[in-house]
């Protein structure tokens, strides 16, 4: 069906106005918070080396294209430019979603609220609109100069569009190929893998990937869901039976920003250090009672016992993270130690890590994320062991910048992550490392996650083992109970038997 010229004129005006509004709005949004936009650009592995230049080029290009679309004589040129830019934006997002570990935000205003998948769809729609605009403008030979080099026959229009699209795709692909660092390999250490490695015993498809491990014992595994914090999923240790428990509470309503559910039988805790609140209840009735009288703010949290929590919190004295405890008895009290976490860069990002509490040894364990260290402290926040992981990255390789307009500090470049996750049980610390050791096969590394095992008593490395990926999804959370390794991989729950640790764990229990 042919479109009448009148309708074509209306359509091209609408397309141009949409693009003008989009580019002017996006450019101004970036320029208004330029320092923040520059940091967001730097967070991308592909663009971190060119963050300063790209942060200026993108909004300037958007304004220039909007001006070209505003002037009828240059609209065809502007539409080709818009088409190219939106193709490159779309390919960039596709690469970020599928091939990059770092997913920054590089937009401003309302568009920043879109998820990356929605943003990709949004861009594709505008690519289609630009294609339609080019088709209409190219056909309006009377309203354009007939001799302009941009005019071609309508039948052959797919050729320049294809060339422009392929050019944009190739540009982003080459940029990614030359800037993508790939897997980090540390040639300074060897891992020791067991001849008889732990083997997978059970696997369960949870049909949802948003769970996290809230706790586990010999009989059950407890899974929390940040989107539904009052619902707890309980799976038996053989991964055969699953039930959902609705938690009740003594509050009329509950504000949830960053809820953390922990189950340490016979108690469970529902906590949010940003609101803040702490609910505690018995697993027999699954009803939580408010335990926090004073507004203690915290980030990471792990229960020590029924009345004491280990936390990581921002210190009012130093404006840096510190480890500490909250005592819920009587009126409640928070104690922070400024000696445990050691600042290298800013005292916030450089000391990031995972907080665990070892119930068997009654010790607090903190594993740094960006350096090869872990801390073992007692309940009085006294340092007992300063351990090292087997790699040699002792200095956090991060770049931090400040958004002056918001007085916020953010990562200005992708950091080198050393230790992704950790768990502890008995004499042992289990660390999911992000570094490839010497002579380790890259093929095996890409389809599995490596766990390094350390003895926190003698402060020594023991051995490593692999946990296989499932459907290209990697290990994202785990814990250890007795001789069982429990992991979440995508939307799958798995268990591995650690029979090599059984004798020592049992001897530890006898001694206690």
GROMACS .gro file of C-alpha atoms in nm:
model
  512
    1UNK     CA    1   0.000   0.000   0.000
    2UNK     CA    2   0.144   0.334  -0.105
    3UNK     CA    3   0.160   0.624   0.136
    4UNK     CA    4   0.034   0.958   0.004
    5UNK     CA    5   0.278   1.249  -0.003
    6UNK     CA    6   0.076   1.433   0.260
    7UNK     CA    7   0.105   1.141   0.498
    8UNK     CA    8   0.475   1.105   0.416
    9UNK     CA    9   0.532   1.470   0.506
   10UNK     CA   10   0.355   1.424   0.838
   11UNK     CA   11   0.546   1.103   0.910
   12UNK     CA   12   0.887   1.253   0.835
   13UNK     CA   13   0.807   1.554   1.054
   14UNK     CA   14   0.711   1.323   1.340
   15UNK     CA   15   1.026   1.113   1.302
   16UNK     CA   16   1.248   1.421   1.290
   17UNK     CA   17   1.078   1.573   1.596
   18UNK     CA   18   1.116   1.248   1.788
   19UNK     CA   19   1.486   1.235   1.706
   20UNK     CA   20   1.540   1.603   1.781
   21UNK     CA   21   1.369   1.568   2.117
   22UNK     CA   22   1.559   1.246   2.197
   23UNK     CA   23   1.903   1.380   2.111
   24UNK     CA   24   1.860   1.726   2.265
   25UNK     CA   25   1.716   1.578   2.583
   26UNK     CA   26   1.986   1.308   2.605
   27UNK     CA   27   2.267   1.555   2.534
   28UNK     CA   28   2.149   1.809   2.790
   29UNK     CA   29   2.096   1.535   3.049
   30UNK     CA   30   2.457   1.426   3.000
   31UNK     CA   31   2.599   1.779   3.010
   32UNK     CA   32   2.405   1.880   3.322
   33UNK     CA   33   2.567   1.594   3.517
   34UNK     CA   34   2.883   1.575   3.306
   35UNK     CA   35   3.108   1.454   3.588
   36UNK     CA   36   2.869   1.165   3.658
   37UNK     CA   37   2.835   1.080   3.288
   38UNK     CA   38   3.213   1.074   3.247
   39UNK     CA   39   3.246   0.831   3.538
   40UNK     CA   40   2.972   0.609   3.394
   41UNK     CA   41   3.153   0.601   3.059
   42UNK     CA   42   3.474   0.504   3.237
   43UNK     CA   43   3.301   0.211   3.406
   44UNK     CA   44   3.278   0.034   3.071
   45UNK     CA   45   3.577  -0.183   2.982
   46UNK     CA   46   3.533  -0.081   2.619
   47UNK     CA   47   3.543   0.293   2.684
   48UNK     CA   48   3.746   0.345   3.001
   49UNK     CA   49   4.061   0.446   2.809
   50UNK     CA   50   3.868   0.709   2.612
   51UNK     CA   51   3.624   0.824   2.881
   52UNK     CA   52   3.727   1.192   2.872
   53UNK     CA   53   3.697   1.220   2.493
   54UNK     CA   54   3.384   1.007   2.451
   55UNK     CA   55   3.203   1.196   2.727
   56UNK     CA   56   3.231   1.513   2.514
   57UNK     CA   57   3.188   1.356   2.169
   58UNK     CA   58   2.855   1.183   2.234
   59UNK     CA   59   2.650   1.486   2.352
   60UNK     CA   60   2.814   1.708   2.086
   61UNK     CA   61   2.720   1.458   1.814
   62UNK     CA   62   2.365   1.435   1.945
   63UNK     CA   63   2.325   1.815   1.934
   64UNK     CA   64   2.482   1.835   1.586
   65UNK     CA   65   2.250   1.566   1.447
   66UNK     CA   66   1.949   1.741   1.603
   67UNK     CA   67   2.051   2.062   1.423
   68UNK     CA   68   2.087   1.877   1.090
   69UNK     CA   69   1.739   1.730   1.133
   70UNK     CA   70   1.600   2.074   1.211
   71UNK     CA   71   1.714   2.219   0.876
   72UNK     CA   72   1.520   2.064   0.580
   73UNK     CA   73   1.817   2.092   0.344
   74UNK     CA   74   2.037   1.872   0.566
   75UNK     CA   75   1.772   1.631   0.696
   76UNK     CA   76   1.881   1.335   0.486
   77UNK     CA   77   2.240   1.371   0.604
   78UNK     CA   78   2.113   1.407   0.963
   79UNK     CA   79   1.894   1.098   0.928
   80UNK     CA   80   2.188   0.889   0.805
   81UNK     CA   81   2.393   1.016   1.099
   82UNK     CA   82   2.110   0.934   1.340
   83UNK     CA   83   2.079   0.587   1.188
   84UNK     CA   84   2.453   0.523   1.231
   85UNK     CA   85   2.462   0.650   1.588
   86UNK     CA   86   2.162   0.444   1.698
   87UNK     CA   87   2.306   0.132   1.532
   88UNK     CA   88   2.630   0.180   1.724
   89UNK     CA   89   2.441   0.239   2.049
   90UNK     CA   90   2.241  -0.079   1.990
   91UNK     CA   91   2.547  -0.291   1.910
   92UNK     CA   92   2.725  -0.148   2.216
   93UNK     CA   93   2.437  -0.252   2.443
   94UNK     CA   94   2.424  -0.597   2.281
   95UNK     CA   95   2.796  -0.646   2.346
   96UNK     CA   96   2.763  -0.520   2.704
   97UNK     CA   97   2.475  -0.758   2.775
   98UNK     CA   98   2.631  -1.067   2.618
   99UNK     CA   99   3.009  -1.035   2.638
  100UNK     CA  100   3.099  -0.801   2.923
  101UNK     CA  101   3.113  -0.850   3.300
  102UNK     CA  102   3.081  -0.477   3.361
  103UNK     CA  103   2.741  -0.324   3.293
  104UNK     CA  104   2.753   0.053   3.350
  105UNK     CA  105   2.491   0.314   3.277
  106UNK     CA  106   2.575   0.571   3.014
  107UNK     CA  107   2.251   0.764   2.978
  108UNK     CA  108   2.077   1.047   3.152
  109UNK     CA  109   1.734   1.154   3.262
  110UNK     CA  110   1.432   0.930   3.220
  111UNK     CA  111   1.615   0.697   2.977
  112UNK     CA  112   1.849   0.598   3.261
  113UNK     CA  113   1.552   0.429   3.431
  114UNK     CA  114   1.525   0.175   3.149
  115UNK     CA  115   1.683  -0.165   3.193
  116UNK     CA  116   1.950  -0.261   2.942
  117UNK     CA  117   1.721  -0.501   2.753
  118UNK     CA  118   1.447  -0.238   2.734
  119UNK     CA  119   1.708   0.017   2.629
  120UNK     CA  120   1.815  -0.212   2.344
  121UNK     CA  121   1.454  -0.247   2.224
  122UNK     CA  122   1.413   0.131   2.250
  123UNK     CA  123   1.720   0.186   2.031
  124UNK     CA  124   1.611  -0.071   1.773
  125UNK     CA  125   1.276   0.108   1.739
  126UNK     CA  126   1.462   0.433   1.662
  127UNK     CA  127   1.687   0.252   1.413
  128UNK     CA  128   1.370   0.142   1.230
  129UNK     CA  129   1.231   0.498   1.244
  130UNK     CA  130   1.555   0.631   1.095
  131UNK     CA  131   1.534   0.373   0.815
  132UNK     CA  132   1.180   0.487   0.736
  133UNK     CA  133   1.292   0.850   0.749
  134UNK     CA  134   1.577   0.785   0.505
  135UNK     CA  135   1.339   0.607   0.268
  136UNK     CA  136   1.092   0.897   0.268
  137UNK     CA  137   1.355   1.173   0.243
  138UNK     CA  138   1.536   0.994  -0.034
  139UNK     CA  139   1.212   0.975  -0.234
  140UNK     CA  140   1.124   1.341  -0.192
  141UNK     CA  141   1.349   1.458  -0.476
  142UNK     CA  142   1.151   1.772  -0.533
  143UNK     CA  143   1.190   1.897  -0.178
  144UNK     CA  144   1.564   1.812  -0.188
  145UNK     CA  145   1.824   1.907  -0.444
  146UNK     CA  146   1.811   1.644  -0.716
  147UNK     CA  147   2.187   1.646  -0.760
  148UNK     CA  148   2.268   1.573  -0.398
  149UNK     CA  149   2.500   1.277  -0.357
  150UNK     CA  150   2.273   1.122  -0.097
  151UNK     CA  151   1.995   1.051  -0.345
  152UNK     CA  152   1.980   0.699  -0.488
  153UNK     CA  153   1.706   0.487  -0.640
  154UNK     CA  154   1.457   0.350  -0.390
  155UNK     CA  155   1.524  -0.006  -0.505
  156UNK     CA  156   1.891   0.021  -0.414
  157UNK     CA  157   1.833   0.198  -0.084
  158UNK     CA  158   1.907  -0.117   0.115
  159UNK     CA  159   2.272  -0.102   0.001
  160UNK     CA  160   2.377   0.222   0.176
  161UNK     CA  161   2.168   0.128   0.480
  162UNK     CA  162   2.341  -0.209   0.496
  163UNK     CA  163   2.684  -0.051   0.451
  164UNK     CA  164   2.615   0.202   0.727
  165UNK     CA  165   2.481  -0.067   0.961
  166UNK     CA  166   2.777  -0.299   0.892
  167UNK     CA  167   3.015  -0.008   0.945
  168UNK     CA  168   2.865   0.068   1.286
  169UNK     CA  169   2.870  -0.297   1.387
  170UNK     CA  170   3.234  -0.336   1.276
  171UNK     CA  171   3.340  -0.021   1.462
  172UNK     CA  172   3.196  -0.138   1.796
  173UNK     CA  173   3.320  -0.495   1.740
  174UNK     CA  174   3.675  -0.376   1.670
  175UNK     CA  175   3.661  -0.144   1.970
  176UNK     CA  176   3.553  -0.433   2.192
  177UNK     CA  177   3.819  -0.667   2.049
  178UNK     CA  178   4.101  -0.421   2.114
  179UNK     CA  179   3.987  -0.311   2.460
  180UNK     CA  180   3.846  -0.632   2.607
  181UNK     CA  181   4.097  -0.767   2.857
  182UNK     CA  182   3.951  -1.115   2.879
  183UNK     CA  183   4.039  -1.351   3.160
  184UNK     CA  184   4.308  -1.232   3.400
  185UNK     CA  185   4.591  -1.484   3.440
  186UNK     CA  186   4.836  -1.460   3.729
  187UNK     CA  187   5.158  -1.644   3.640
  188UNK     CA  188   5.289  -1.622   3.996
  189UNK     CA  189   5.099  -1.914   4.148
  190UNK     CA  190   4.999  -2.276   4.088
  191UNK     CA  191   4.676  -2.428   4.209
  192UNK     CA  192   4.671  -2.778   4.349
  193UNK     CA  193   4.375  -2.983   4.226
  194UNK     CA  194   4.275  -3.310   4.393
  195UNK     CA  195   4.313  -3.638   4.202
  196UNK     CA  196   3.973  -3.733   4.340
  197UNK     CA  197   3.785  -3.400   4.326
  198UNK     CA  198   3.448  -3.330   4.490
  199UNK     CA  199   3.162  -3.454   4.275
  200UNK     CA  200   2.813  -3.319   4.219
  201UNK     CA  201   2.552  -3.521   4.405
  202UNK     CA  202   2.225  -3.336   4.344
  203UNK     CA  203   2.082  -3.068   4.119
  204UNK     CA  204   1.747  -2.887   4.125
  205UNK     CA  205   1.602  -2.642   3.875
  206UNK     CA  206   1.443  -2.366   4.084
  207UNK     CA  207   1.291  -2.206   3.770
  208UNK     CA  208   1.392  -1.862   3.900
  209UNK     CA  209   1.736  -1.702   3.921
  210UNK     CA  210   1.668  -1.436   4.183
  211UNK     CA  211   1.727  -1.649   4.492
  212UNK     CA  212   2.016  -1.620   4.735
  213UNK     CA  213   2.126  -1.861   5.007
  214UNK     CA  214   1.992  -1.739   5.342
  215UNK     CA  215   2.127  -2.033   5.541
  216UNK     CA  216   2.160  -2.409   5.558
  217UNK     CA  217   2.189  -2.695   5.805
  218UNK     CA  218   2.215  -3.073   5.782
  219UNK     CA  219   1.851  -3.111   5.679
  220UNK     CA  220   1.747  -2.800   5.486
  221UNK     CA  221   1.866  -2.521   5.259
  222UNK     CA  222   1.698  -2.182   5.305
  223UNK     CA  223   1.662  -1.948   5.008
  224UNK     CA  224   1.569  -1.581   5.022
  225UNK     CA  225   1.431  -1.356   4.749
  226UNK     CA  226   1.506  -0.981   4.762
  227UNK     CA  227   1.192  -0.902   4.558
  228UNK     CA  228   0.971  -1.095   4.803
  229UNK     CA  229   1.154  -1.063   5.136
  230UNK     CA  230   0.865  -1.210   5.339
  231UNK     CA  231   0.874  -1.539   5.148
  232UNK     CA  232   1.132  -1.805   5.230
  233UNK     CA  233   1.188  -2.114   5.016
  234UNK     CA  234   1.300  -2.427   5.203
  235UNK     CA  235   1.461  -2.714   5.011
  236UNK     CA  236   1.561  -3.040   5.178
  237UNK     CA  237   1.930  -3.143   5.163
  238UNK     CA  238   1.861  -3.409   4.897
  239UNK     CA  239   1.697  -3.140   4.676
  240UNK     CA  240   1.384  -3.350   4.643
  241UNK     CA  241   1.128  -3.144   4.833
  242UNK     CA  242   1.060  -2.771   4.825
  243UNK     CA  243   0.816  -2.555   5.018
  244UNK     CA  244   0.751  -2.183   5.050
  245UNK     CA  245   0.701  -2.020   5.389
  246UNK     CA  246   0.530  -1.685   5.436
  247UNK     CA  247   0.701  -1.491   5.715
  248UNK     CA  248   0.485  -1.282   5.944
  249UNK     CA  249   0.596  -0.990   6.160
  250UNK     CA  250   0.487  -0.767   6.443
  251UNK     CA  251   0.501  -0.452   6.227
  252UNK     CA  252   0.210  -0.305   6.032
  253UNK     CA  253   0.427  -0.250   5.725
  254UNK     CA  254   0.784  -0.308   5.616
  255UNK     CA  255   0.994  -0.082   5.394
  256UNK     CA  256   1.243  -0.288   5.195
  257UNK     CA  257   1.538  -0.137   5.013
  258UNK     CA  258   1.813  -0.392   5.067
  259UNK     CA  259   1.661  -0.677   5.271
  260UNK     CA  260   1.885  -0.958   5.396
  261UNK     CA  261   1.737  -1.280   5.529
  262UNK     CA  262   1.952  -1.513   5.741
  263UNK     CA  263   1.850  -1.847   5.893
  264UNK     CA  264   2.063  -1.976   6.181
  265UNK     CA  265   1.846  -2.245   6.344
  266UNK     CA  266   1.655  -2.214   6.568
  267UNK     CA  267   1.630  -1.847   6.467
  268UNK     CA  268   1.583  -1.646   6.152
  269UNK     CA  269   1.665  -1.279   6.097
  270UNK     CA  270   1.520  -1.034   5.845
  271UNK     CA  271   1.738  -0.723   5.829
  272UNK     CA  272   1.779  -0.407   5.626
  273UNK     CA  273   2.060  -0.173   5.725
  274UNK     CA  274   1.948   0.107   5.495
  275UNK     CA  275   1.604   0.163   5.652
  276UNK     CA  276   1.702   0.030   5.914
  277UNK     CA  277   1.535  -0.262   6.097
  278UNK     CA  278   1.617  -0.604   6.241
  279UNK     CA  279   1.346  -0.868   6.286
  280UNK     CA  280   1.416  -1.194   6.467
  281UNK     CA  281   1.194  -1.497   6.506
  282UNK     CA  282   1.188  -1.868   6.576
  283UNK     CA  283   1.175  -2.109   6.281
  284UNK     CA  284   0.894  -2.301   6.450
  285UNK     CA  285   0.643  -2.019   6.408
  286UNK     CA  286   0.822  -1.804   6.143
  287UNK     CA  287   0.709  -1.475   6.296
  288UNK     CA  288   0.960  -1.191   6.320
  289UNK     CA  289   0.973  -0.943   6.607
  290UNK     CA  290   1.139  -0.605   6.586
  291UNK     CA  291   1.469  -0.605   6.777
  292UNK     CA  292   1.619  -0.267   6.686
  293UNK     CA  293   1.534   0.028   6.907
  294UNK     CA  294   1.803   0.263   6.779
  295UNK     CA  295   1.863   0.342   6.407
  296UNK     CA  296   2.187   0.151   6.345
  297UNK     CA  297   2.283   0.165   5.976
  298UNK     CA  298   2.492  -0.110   5.816
  299UNK     CA  299   2.562  -0.293   5.490
  300UNK     CA  300   2.690  -0.650   5.526
  301UNK     CA  301   2.551  -0.845   5.821
  302UNK     CA  302   2.588  -1.195   5.964
  303UNK     CA  303   2.429  -1.327   6.287
  304UNK     CA  304   2.675  -1.443   6.553
  305UNK     CA  305   2.412  -1.568   6.796
  306UNK     CA  306   2.053  -1.486   6.890
  307UNK     CA  307   2.146  -1.141   7.026
  308UNK     CA  308   2.462  -1.040   6.839
  309UNK     CA  309   2.526  -0.952   6.476
  310UNK     CA  310   2.852  -0.900   6.289
  311UNK     CA  311   2.828  -0.603   6.052
  312UNK     CA  312   3.012  -0.380   5.813
  313UNK     CA  313   2.908  -0.017   5.853
  314UNK     CA  314   3.011   0.336   5.765
  315UNK     CA  315   3.200   0.498   6.051
  316UNK     CA  316   3.088   0.848   6.147
  317UNK     CA  317   3.442   0.913   6.270
  318UNK     CA  318   3.630   0.829   5.949
  319UNK     CA  319   3.355   0.819   5.680
  320UNK     CA  320   3.500   0.483   5.583
  321UNK     CA  321   3.380   0.124   5.621
  322UNK     CA  322   3.457  -0.059   5.945
  323UNK     CA  323   3.373  -0.400   6.086
  324UNK     CA  324   3.173  -0.420   6.404
  325UNK     CA  325   2.893  -0.580   6.604
  326UNK     CA  326   2.538  -0.492   6.707
  327UNK     CA  327   2.416  -0.620   7.044
  328UNK     CA  328   2.039  -0.651   7.059
  329UNK     CA  329   2.010  -0.712   7.433
  330UNK     CA  330   1.869  -0.439   7.656
  331UNK     CA  331   1.860  -0.109   7.464
  332UNK     CA  332   2.107  -0.222   7.199
  333UNK     CA  333   2.457  -0.101   7.115
  334UNK     CA  334   2.685  -0.085   6.813
  335UNK     CA  335   3.060  -0.136   6.840
  336UNK     CA  336   3.294  -0.059   6.550
  337UNK     CA  337   3.662  -0.143   6.511
  338UNK     CA  338   3.868   0.099   6.303
  339UNK     CA  339   4.171  -0.132   6.306
  340UNK     CA  340   4.055  -0.436   6.111
  341UNK     CA  341   3.989  -0.299   5.761
  342UNK     CA  342   4.299  -0.139   5.609
  343UNK     CA  343   4.251   0.153   5.370
  344UNK     CA  344   4.455   0.157   5.048
  345UNK     CA  345   4.267   0.403   4.828
  346UNK     CA  346   3.948   0.549   4.974
  347UNK     CA  347   3.837   0.326   5.261
  348UNK     CA  348   3.513   0.237   5.082
  349UNK     CA  349   3.559   0.058   4.751
  350UNK     CA  350   3.910  -0.067   4.825
  351UNK     CA  351   3.794  -0.244   5.143
  352UNK     CA  352   3.491  -0.404   4.979
  353UNK     CA  353   3.453  -0.775   5.050
  354UNK     CA  354   3.239  -1.056   5.187
  355UNK     CA  355   3.159  -1.094   5.555
  356UNK     CA  356   3.114  -1.441   5.706
  357UNK     CA  357   3.081  -1.580   6.057
  358UNK     CA  358   3.226  -1.922   6.139
  359UNK     CA  359   2.993  -2.080   6.395
  360UNK     CA  360   3.229  -2.373   6.467
  361UNK     CA  361   3.534  -2.156   6.542
  362UNK     CA  362   3.331  -1.857   6.662
  363UNK     CA  363   3.527  -1.623   6.441
  364UNK     CA  364   3.442  -1.336   6.211
  365UNK     CA  365   3.598  -1.370   5.863
  366UNK     CA  366   3.619  -1.094   5.605
  367UNK     CA  367   3.757  -1.164   5.255
  368UNK     CA  368   3.870  -0.861   5.053
  369UNK     CA  369   3.731  -0.844   4.701
  370UNK     CA  370   4.013  -0.650   4.533
  371UNK     CA  371   4.326  -0.775   4.711
  372UNK     CA  372   4.473  -1.109   4.820
  373UNK     CA  373   4.385  -1.088   5.188
  374UNK     CA  374   4.133  -1.213   5.439
  375UNK     CA  375   4.082  -1.120   5.804
  376UNK     CA  376   4.003  -1.355   6.092
  377UNK     CA  377   3.889  -1.185   6.415
  378UNK     CA  378   3.726  -1.296   6.738
  379UNK     CA  379   3.394  -1.177   6.878
  380UNK     CA  380   3.569  -0.886   7.050
  381UNK     CA  381   3.685  -0.759   6.708
  382UNK     CA  382   4.047  -0.847   6.782
  383UNK     CA  383   4.258  -0.953   6.484
  384UNK     CA  384   4.369  -1.316   6.506
  385UNK     CA  385   4.483  -1.395   6.153
  386UNK     CA  386   4.569  -1.178   5.852
  387UNK     CA  387   4.567  -1.438   5.578
  388UNK     CA  388   4.662  -1.423   5.213
  389UNK     CA  389   4.506  -1.588   4.912
  390UNK     CA  390   4.744  -1.761   4.671
  391UNK     CA  391   4.762  -1.480   4.413
  392UNK     CA  392   4.999  -1.184   4.444
  393UNK     CA  393   4.758  -0.888   4.403
  394UNK     CA  394   4.825  -0.715   4.736
  395UNK     CA  395   4.720  -0.366   4.621
  396UNK     CA  396   4.362  -0.297   4.512
  397UNK     CA  397   4.363  -0.202   4.142
  398UNK     CA  398   4.072   0.040   4.140
  399UNK     CA  399   4.009   0.395   4.025
  400UNK     CA  400   3.769   0.608   4.228
  401UNK     CA  401   3.631   0.950   4.134
  402UNK     CA  402   3.386   1.194   4.292
  403UNK     CA  403   3.058   1.321   4.148
  404UNK     CA  404   3.084   1.677   4.279
  405UNK     CA  405   2.718   1.764   4.216
  406UNK     CA  406   2.603   1.475   4.436
  407UNK     CA  407   2.907   1.451   4.665
  408UNK     CA  408   2.928   1.080   4.580
  409UNK     CA  409   3.226   0.856   4.517
  410UNK     CA  410   3.204   0.597   4.241
  411UNK     CA  411   3.421   0.353   4.053
  412UNK     CA  412   3.566   0.543   3.755
  413UNK     CA  413   3.699   0.231   3.579
  414UNK     CA  414   3.632  -0.144   3.589
  415UNK     CA  415   3.820  -0.285   3.892
  416UNK     CA  416   4.031  -0.600   3.897
  417UNK     CA  417   3.824  -0.837   4.106
  418UNK     CA  418   4.030  -1.098   4.291
  419UNK     CA  419   3.789  -1.284   4.520
  420UNK     CA  420   3.427  -1.296   4.409
  421UNK     CA  421   3.248  -1.488   4.687
  422UNK     CA  422   3.343  -1.677   5.000
  423UNK     CA  423   3.202  -1.913   5.264
  424UNK     CA  424   3.337  -2.076   5.578
  425UNK     CA  425   3.286  -2.391   5.781
  426UNK     CA  426   3.499  -2.560   6.047
  427UNK     CA  427   3.869  -2.497   5.989
  428UNK     CA  428   3.815  -2.377   5.635
  429UNK     CA  429   3.759  -2.072   5.419
  430UNK     CA  430   3.626  -2.132   5.067
  431UNK     CA  431   3.697  -1.857   4.812
  432UNK     CA  432   3.564  -1.827   4.458
  433UNK     CA  433   3.866  -1.672   4.286
  434UNK     CA  434   3.849  -1.456   3.974
  435UNK     CA  435   4.212  -1.512   3.867
  436UNK     CA  436   4.342  -1.782   3.637
  437UNK     CA  437   4.659  -1.946   3.768
  438UNK     CA  438   4.969  -2.062   3.583
  439UNK     CA  439   4.920  -2.353   3.342
  440UNK     CA  440   4.546  -2.376   3.413
  441UNK     CA  441   4.347  -2.462   3.096
  442UNK     CA  442   4.148  -2.162   2.974
  443UNK     CA  443   3.883  -2.388   2.819
  444UNK     CA  444   3.802  -2.547   3.156
  445UNK     CA  445   3.812  -2.209   3.331
  446UNK     CA  446   3.553  -2.061   3.094
  447UNK     CA  447   3.298  -2.335   3.167
  448UNK     CA  448   3.341  -2.358   3.545
  449UNK     CA  449   3.415  -2.164   3.864
  450UNK     CA  450   3.718  -2.237   4.079
  451UNK     CA  451   3.703  -2.268   4.459
  452UNK     CA  452   4.024  -2.224   4.659
  453UNK     CA  453   4.024  -2.380   5.006
  454UNK     CA  454   4.225  -2.229   5.295
  455UNK     CA  455   4.286  -2.351   5.648
  456UNK     CA  456   4.214  -2.057   5.880
  457UNK     CA  457   4.385  -2.230   6.175
  458UNK     CA  458   4.732  -2.265   6.024
  459UNK     CA  459   4.674  -1.987   5.766
  460UNK     CA  460   4.759  -2.203   5.467
  461UNK     CA  461   4.628  -2.287   5.123
  462UNK     CA  462   4.495  -2.645   5.097
  463UNK     CA  463   4.364  -2.724   4.748
  464UNK     CA  464   4.122  -2.611   4.475
  465UNK     CA  465   3.831  -2.766   4.287
  466UNK     CA  466   3.599  -2.674   4.001
  467UNK     CA  467   3.224  -2.618   4.007
  468UNK     CA  468   3.082  -2.664   3.658
  469UNK     CA  469   2.866  -2.401   3.488
  470UNK     CA  470   2.507  -2.487   3.404
  471UNK     CA  471   2.363  -2.358   3.077
  472UNK     CA  472   2.651  -2.107   3.056
  473UNK     CA  473   2.560  -1.964   3.398
  474UNK     CA  474   2.833  -1.938   3.660
  475UNK     CA  475   2.834  -1.989   4.034
  476UNK     CA  476   2.687  -1.682   4.201
  477UNK     CA  477   2.642  -1.783   4.565
  478UNK     CA  478   2.741  -2.076   4.786
  479UNK     CA  479   2.782  -2.206   5.139
  480UNK     CA  480   2.932  -2.515   5.306
  481UNK     CA  481   2.773  -2.738   5.571
  482UNK     CA  482   2.975  -3.029   5.710
  483UNK     CA  483   3.112  -3.203   5.401
  484UNK     CA  484   2.856  -3.059   5.157
  485UNK     CA  485   2.914  -2.769   4.921
  486UNK     CA  486   2.586  -2.594   4.829
  487UNK     CA  487   2.583  -2.360   4.530
  488UNK     CA  488   2.348  -2.146   4.323
  489UNK     CA  489   2.428  -2.150   3.950
  490UNK     CA  490   2.183  -1.946   3.745
  491UNK     CA  491   1.844  -2.082   3.851
  492UNK     CA  492   1.989  -2.418   3.959
  493UNK     CA  493   2.068  -2.535   4.313
  494UNK     CA  494   2.350  -2.792   4.334
  495UNK     CA  495   2.535  -2.989   4.602
  496UNK     CA  496   2.888  -3.133   4.594
  497UNK     CA  497   3.039  -3.381   4.836
  498UNK     CA  498   3.365  -3.270   4.998
  499UNK     CA  499   3.466  -3.611   5.133
  500UNK     CA  500   3.833  -3.510   5.164
  501UNK     CA  501   3.734  -3.264   5.438
  502UNK     CA  502   3.507  -3.501   5.628
  503UNK     CA  503   3.761  -3.646   5.871
  504UNK     CA  504   3.902  -3.310   5.976
  505UNK     CA  505   3.560  -3.149   6.018
  506UNK     CA  506   3.449  -3.442   6.233
  507UNK     CA  507   3.763  -3.421   6.447
  508UNK     CA  508   3.699  -3.049   6.495
  509UNK     CA  509   3.348  -3.124   6.621
  510UNK     CA  510   3.483  -3.385   6.865
  511UNK     CA  511   3.736  -3.138   7.010
  512UNK     CA  512   3.466  -2.880   7.067
   0.00000   0.00000   0.00000
